[in-house]
Amino acid sequence: MLKGGAVRRATALVTGGALLLTGVALLVLPGPGLLLVLAGLLVLSREFPGVRRYVDPVRDRALRAADESVASPLRLAASVLAGAGLLAAGVTWGLRPRLPFGGWATGSGLILSGLVLLGLLLWSLNRARQARRAPTPATPPSRVGSGSGSGSGSEDTEHAVHGRPPTGAPPGDV
């Protein structure tokens, strides 16, 4: 009988390995296969500490690849067509058992791959849109020409940004 820790390790090995292998298979397709490689490494690294050293480099590369996969309309269209092609191939293989490796075992695997690819593309597209919408850090307004005559306006602006009163201001006045 397996103990709880052994079951957890075996589950992590099977799940992480499946995600990792699926990600590697998707690397040849025009899509974010590295995200699945990353997911597999993350699952494996929870139970196998030696895997942790691979997570950060793969995370950086996977996020760059996800951004690149939706960076241009041509790449996005190619990725969507690849996903649709996998779905169509899966249905074809499922309905035509006379094809090599025909049947629903192969067809469902292709359909699952297509759905994973399209799901990851949607995630990447959403991530890219959020990055474009993210507000850029606002620069403090310039106090040039304010006519206060108190010297450089940059000192007052700097203090206001950092939450400290300007020089010569009464305490509590920000």
PDB file of C-alpha atoms in Angstrom:
ATOM      1  CA  MET A   1       0.000   0.000   0.000  1.00  0.00           C
ATOM      2  CA  LEU A   2       1.340   3.412  -0.949  1.00  0.00           C
ATOM      3  CA  LYS A   3       1.536   6.149   1.664  1.00  0.00           C
ATOM      4  CA  GLY A   4       0.054   9.637   1.082  1.00  0.00           C
ATOM      5  CA  GLY A   5       3.447  11.176   0.246  1.00  0.00           C
ATOM      6  CA  ALA A   6       4.216   8.491  -2.316  1.00  0.00           C
ATOM      7  CA  VAL A   7       0.803   8.919  -3.946  1.00  0.00           C
ATOM      8  CA  ARG A   8       1.321  12.685  -4.100  1.00  0.00           C
ATOM      9  CA  ARG A   9       4.766  12.242  -5.669  1.00  0.00           C
ATOM     10  CA  ALA A  10       3.434   9.722  -8.191  1.00  0.00           C
ATOM     11  CA  THR A  11       0.536  12.032  -9.080  1.00  0.00           C
ATOM     12  CA  ALA A  12       2.931  14.953  -9.522  1.00  0.00           C
ATOM     13  CA  LEU A  13       5.197  12.809 -11.677  1.00  0.00           C
ATOM     14  CA  VAL A  14       2.376  11.641 -13.945  1.00  0.00           C
ATOM     15  CA  THR A  15       0.645  15.039 -14.189  1.00  0.00           C
ATOM     16  CA  GLY A  16       3.841  17.063 -14.542  1.00  0.00           C
ATOM     17  CA  GLY A  17       5.279  14.577 -17.003  1.00  0.00           C
ATOM     18  CA  ALA A  18       2.117  14.651 -19.124  1.00  0.00           C
ATOM     19  CA  LEU A  19       2.096  18.457 -19.174  1.00  0.00           C
ATOM     20  CA  LEU A  20       5.799  18.542 -19.981  1.00  0.00           C
ATOM     21  CA  LEU A  21       5.519  16.013 -22.813  1.00  0.00           C
ATOM     22  CA  THR A  22       2.435  17.724 -24.244  1.00  0.00           C
ATOM     23  CA  GLY A  23       4.278  21.035 -24.134  1.00  0.00           C
ATOM     24  CA  VAL A  24       7.267  19.543 -25.919  1.00  0.00           C
ATOM     25  CA  ALA A  25       4.933  18.131 -28.585  1.00  0.00           C
ATOM     26  CA  LEU A  26       3.342  21.578 -29.007  1.00  0.00           C
ATOM     27  CA  LEU A  27       6.743  23.181 -29.525  1.00  0.00           C
ATOM     28  CA  VAL A  28       6.639  22.115 -33.166  1.00  0.00           C
ATOM     29  CA  LEU A  29       3.291  23.859 -33.652  1.00  0.00           C
ATOM     30  CA  PRO A  30       2.911  27.627 -34.014  1.00  0.00           C
ATOM     31  CA  GLY A  31       1.699  28.278 -30.517  1.00  0.00           C
ATOM     32  CA  PRO A  32       2.751  28.764 -26.923  1.00  0.00           C
ATOM     33  CA  GLY A  33       3.908  25.193 -26.186  1.00  0.00           C
ATOM     34  CA  LEU A  34       6.460  26.484 -23.708  1.00  0.00           C
ATOM     35  CA  LEU A  35       3.603  27.434 -21.375  1.00  0.00           C
ATOM     36  CA  LEU A  36       2.741  23.765 -20.999  1.00  0.00           C
ATOM     37  CA  VAL A  37       6.412  22.934 -20.501  1.00  0.00           C
ATOM     38  CA  LEU A  38       6.429  25.551 -17.741  1.00  0.00           C
ATOM     39  CA  ALA A  39       3.254  24.117 -16.203  1.00  0.00           C
ATOM     40  CA  GLY A  40       4.810  20.656 -16.176  1.00  0.00           C
ATOM     41  CA  LEU A  41       7.985  21.958 -14.564  1.00  0.00           C
ATOM     42  CA  LEU A  42       5.981  23.824 -11.921  1.00  0.00           C
ATOM     43  CA  VAL A  43       4.037  20.675 -11.008  1.00  0.00           C
ATOM     44  CA  LEU A  44       7.213  18.595 -10.917  1.00  0.00           C
ATOM     45  CA  SER A  45       9.166  21.168  -8.911  1.00  0.00           C
ATOM     46  CA  ARG A  46       6.694  20.925  -6.012  1.00  0.00           C
ATOM     47  CA  GLU A  47       7.737  17.351  -5.335  1.00  0.00           C
ATOM     48  CA  PHE A  48      11.168  17.200  -6.939  1.00  0.00           C
ATOM     49  CA  PRO A  49      13.341  20.147  -5.786  1.00  0.00           C
ATOM     50  CA  GLY A  50      16.026  19.505  -8.408  1.00  0.00           C
ATOM     51  CA  VAL A  51      13.614  20.650 -11.100  1.00  0.00           C
ATOM     52  CA  ARG A  52      13.262  24.147  -9.572  1.00  0.00           C
ATOM     53  CA  ARG A  53      16.403  25.469 -11.230  1.00  0.00           C
ATOM     54  CA  TYR A  54      14.758  25.092 -14.649  1.00  0.00           C
ATOM     55  CA  VAL A  55      11.560  26.960 -13.765  1.00  0.00           C
ATOM     56  CA  ASP A  56      12.763  30.595 -13.959  1.00  0.00           C
ATOM     57  CA  PRO A  57      14.593  30.366 -17.297  1.00  0.00           C
ATOM     58  CA  VAL A  58      11.676  28.479 -18.863  1.00  0.00           C
ATOM     59  CA  ARG A  59       9.173  30.951 -17.324  1.00  0.00           C
ATOM     60  CA  ASP A  60      11.001  33.896 -18.888  1.00  0.00           C
ATOM     61  CA  ARG A  61      11.193  32.211 -22.277  1.00  0.00           C
ATOM     62  CA  ALA A  62       7.594  30.920 -22.113  1.00  0.00           C
ATOM     63  CA  LEU A  63       6.151  34.339 -21.360  1.00  0.00           C
ATOM     64  CA  ARG A  64       8.206  35.879 -24.181  1.00  0.00           C
ATOM     65  CA  ALA A  65       6.991  33.144 -26.543  1.00  0.00           C
ATOM     66  CA  ALA A  66       3.380  33.690 -25.429  1.00  0.00           C
ATOM     67  CA  ASP A  67       3.722  37.390 -26.189  1.00  0.00           C
ATOM     68  CA  GLU A  68       5.370  36.676 -29.549  1.00  0.00           C
ATOM     69  CA  SER A  69       2.680  34.167 -30.538  1.00  0.00           C
ATOM     70  CA  VAL A  70       0.076  36.921 -30.574  1.00  0.00           C
ATOM     71  CA  ALA A  71       2.363  39.824 -31.523  1.00  0.00           C
ATOM     72  CA  SER A  72       1.327  40.001 -35.157  1.00  0.00           C
ATOM     73  CA  PRO A  73      -1.914  39.191 -36.944  1.00  0.00           C
ATOM     74  CA  LEU A  74      -0.074  36.713 -39.183  1.00  0.00           C
ATOM     75  CA  ARG A  75       1.294  34.717 -36.235  1.00  0.00           C
ATOM     76  CA  LEU A  76      -2.054  34.781 -34.496  1.00  0.00           C
ATOM     77  CA  ALA A  77      -3.830  33.600 -37.647  1.00  0.00           C
ATOM     78  CA  ALA A  78      -1.297  30.783 -38.139  1.00  0.00           C
ATOM     79  CA  SER A  79      -1.741  29.668 -34.536  1.00  0.00           C
ATOM     80  CA  VAL A  80      -5.530  29.734 -34.784  1.00  0.00           C
ATOM     81  CA  LEU A  81      -5.381  27.788 -38.060  1.00  0.00           C
ATOM     82  CA  ALA A  82      -3.094  25.210 -36.435  1.00  0.00           C
ATOM     83  CA  GLY A  83      -5.560  24.808 -33.561  1.00  0.00           C
ATOM     84  CA  ALA A  84      -8.498  24.521 -35.952  1.00  0.00           C
ATOM     85  CA  GLY A  85      -6.501  22.046 -38.020  1.00  0.00           C
ATOM     86  CA  LEU A  86      -5.884  19.895 -34.945  1.00  0.00           C
ATOM     87  CA  LEU A  87      -9.599  19.948 -34.132  1.00  0.00           C
ATOM     88  CA  ALA A  88     -10.525  19.009 -37.709  1.00  0.00           C
ATOM     89  CA  ALA A  89      -7.904  16.270 -37.807  1.00  0.00           C
ATOM     90  CA  GLY A  90      -9.182  14.916 -34.495  1.00  0.00           C
ATOM     91  CA  VAL A  91     -12.750  14.710 -35.782  1.00  0.00           C
ATOM     92  CA  THR A  92     -11.536  13.152 -39.048  1.00  0.00           C
ATOM     93  CA  TRP A  93      -9.437  10.531 -37.252  1.00  0.00           C
ATOM     94  CA  GLY A  94     -12.309   9.801 -34.891  1.00  0.00           C
ATOM     95  CA  LEU A  95     -14.839   9.294 -37.664  1.00  0.00           C
ATOM     96  CA  ARG A  96     -12.515   7.391 -40.027  1.00  0.00           C
ATOM     97  CA  PRO A  97     -11.192   4.308 -38.227  1.00  0.00           C
ATOM     98  CA  ARG A  98      -9.524   3.078 -41.450  1.00  0.00           C
ATOM     99  CA  LEU A  99      -6.946   5.867 -41.305  1.00  0.00           C
ATOM    100  CA  PRO A 100      -3.568   4.951 -39.810  1.00  0.00           C
ATOM    101  CA  PHE A 101      -4.045   5.014 -36.037  1.00  0.00           C
ATOM    102  CA  GLY A 102      -7.682   5.844 -36.765  1.00  0.00           C
ATOM    103  CA  GLY A 103     -10.355   5.902 -34.119  1.00  0.00           C
ATOM    104  CA  TRP A 104     -11.390   8.059 -31.225  1.00  0.00           C
ATOM    105  CA  ALA A 105      -8.286   7.345 -29.154  1.00  0.00           C
ATOM    106  CA  THR A 106      -6.154   9.251 -31.648  1.00  0.00           C
ATOM    107  CA  GLY A 107      -8.948  11.668 -32.547  1.00  0.00           C
ATOM    108  CA  SER A 108      -9.587  12.696 -28.958  1.00  0.00           C
ATOM    109  CA  GLY A 109      -5.870  13.280 -28.422  1.00  0.00           C
ATOM    110  CA  LEU A 110      -5.770  15.585 -31.440  1.00  0.00           C
ATOM    111  CA  ILE A 111      -8.927  17.386 -30.322  1.00  0.00           C
ATOM    112  CA  LEU A 112      -7.485  17.853 -26.841  1.00  0.00           C
ATOM    113  CA  SER A 113      -4.252  19.227 -28.328  1.00  0.00           C
ATOM    114  CA  GLY A 114      -6.229  21.676 -30.467  1.00  0.00           C
ATOM    115  CA  LEU A 115      -8.273  22.834 -27.490  1.00  0.00           C
ATOM    116  CA  VAL A 116      -5.153  23.272 -25.368  1.00  0.00           C
ATOM    117  CA  LEU A 117      -3.498  25.264 -28.148  1.00  0.00           C
ATOM    118  CA  LEU A 118      -6.526  27.513 -28.620  1.00  0.00           C
ATOM    119  CA  GLY A 119      -6.927  27.954 -24.857  1.00  0.00           C
ATOM    120  CA  LEU A 120      -3.293  28.966 -24.474  1.00  0.00           C
ATOM    121  CA  LEU A 121      -3.643  31.373 -27.383  1.00  0.00           C
ATOM    122  CA  LEU A 122      -6.642  33.005 -25.726  1.00  0.00           C
ATOM    123  CA  TRP A 123      -4.663  33.293 -22.486  1.00  0.00           C
ATOM    124  CA  SER A 124      -1.714  34.821 -24.361  1.00  0.00           C
ATOM    125  CA  LEU A 125      -3.965  37.249 -26.217  1.00  0.00           C
ATOM    126  CA  ASN A 126      -5.656  38.322 -22.985  1.00  0.00           C
ATOM    127  CA  ARG A 127      -2.260  38.758 -21.304  1.00  0.00           C
ATOM    128  CA  ALA A 128      -0.990  40.884 -24.195  1.00  0.00           C
ATOM    129  CA  ARG A 129      -4.126  43.049 -24.142  1.00  0.00           C
ATOM    130  CA  GLN A 130      -3.805  43.613 -20.404  1.00  0.00           C
ATOM    131  CA  ALA A 131      -0.165  44.591 -20.839  1.00  0.00           C
ATOM    132  CA  ARG A 132      -1.167  47.162 -23.471  1.00  0.00           C
ATOM    133  CA  ARG A 133      -3.887  48.583 -21.198  1.00  0.00           C
ATOM    134  CA  ALA A 134      -1.636  48.822 -18.141  1.00  0.00           C
ATOM    135  CA  PRO A 135      -1.205  52.451 -17.184  1.00  0.00           C
ATOM    136  CA  THR A 136       2.250  53.845 -17.589  1.00  0.00           C
ATOM    137  CA  PRO A 137       3.754  55.427 -14.496  1.00  0.00           C
ATOM    138  CA  ALA A 138       2.672  59.048 -14.391  1.00  0.00           C
ATOM    139  CA  THR A 139       5.351  61.671 -14.239  1.00  0.00           C
ATOM    140  CA  PRO A 140       4.803  64.405 -11.704  1.00  0.00           C
ATOM    141  CA  PRO A 141       3.602  67.679 -13.216  1.00  0.00           C
ATOM    142  CA  SER A 142       6.215  70.299 -13.847  1.00  0.00           C
ATOM    143  CA  ARG A 143       6.052  73.370 -11.679  1.00  0.00           C
ATOM    144  CA  VAL A 144       7.998  75.516 -14.110  1.00  0.00           C
ATOM    145  CA  GLY A 145       6.538  78.980 -14.314  1.00  0.00           C
ATOM    146  CA  SER A 146       4.317  78.598 -11.269  1.00  0.00           C
ATOM    147  CA  GLY A 147       5.355  82.045 -10.098  1.00  0.00           C
ATOM    148  CA  SER A 148       5.801  80.990  -6.482  1.00  0.00           C
ATOM    149  CA  GLY A 149       9.301  82.417  -6.346  1.00  0.00           C
ATOM    150  CA  SER A 150      10.370  79.754  -3.863  1.00  0.00           C
ATOM    151  CA  GLY A 151      13.273  78.461  -5.871  1.00  0.00           C
ATOM    152  CA  SER A 152      13.255  75.322  -7.950  1.00  0.00           C
ATOM    153  CA  GLY A 153       9.909  73.680  -8.467  1.00  0.00           C
ATOM    154  CA  SER A 154      11.509  70.258  -8.710  1.00  0.00           C
ATOM    155  CA  GLU A 155      12.217  70.242  -4.964  1.00  0.00           C
ATOM    156  CA  ASP A 156       8.545  70.832  -4.165  1.00  0.00           C
ATOM    157  CA  THR A 157       7.437  68.229  -6.703  1.00  0.00           C
ATOM    158  CA  GLU A 158       9.909  65.664  -5.385  1.00  0.00           C
ATOM    159  CA  HIS A 159       8.642  66.147  -1.844  1.00  0.00           C
ATOM    160  CA  ALA A 160       5.037  65.877  -2.923  1.00  0.00           C
ATOM    161  CA  VAL A 161       5.783  62.631  -4.745  1.00  0.00           C
ATOM    162  CA  HIS A 162       7.556  61.129  -1.734  1.00  0.00           C
ATOM    163  CA  GLY A 163       4.941  62.364   0.737  1.00  0.00           C
ATOM    164  CA  ARG A 164       7.230  64.797   2.568  1.00  0.00           C
ATOM    165  CA  PRO A 165       6.502  68.477   3.037  1.00  0.00           C
ATOM    166  CA  PRO A 166       8.611  70.867   0.941  1.00  0.00           C
ATOM    167  CA  THR A 167      11.379  72.819   2.571  1.00  0.00           C
ATOM    168  CA  GLY A 168      10.005  75.660   4.673  1.00  0.00           C
ATOM    169  CA  ALA A 169       6.461  74.282   4.731  1.00  0.00           C
ATOM    170  CA  PRO A 170       4.779  73.863   8.086  1.00  0.00           C
ATOM    171  CA  PRO A 171       4.682  70.273   9.440  1.00  0.00           C
ATOM    172  CA  GLY A 172       1.632  68.378   8.251  1.00  0.00           C
ATOM    173  CA  ASP A 173       1.393  70.395   5.020  1.00  0.00           C
ATOM    174  CA  VAL A 174       2.119  68.112   2.061  1.00  0.00           C
TER     175      VAL A 174
END
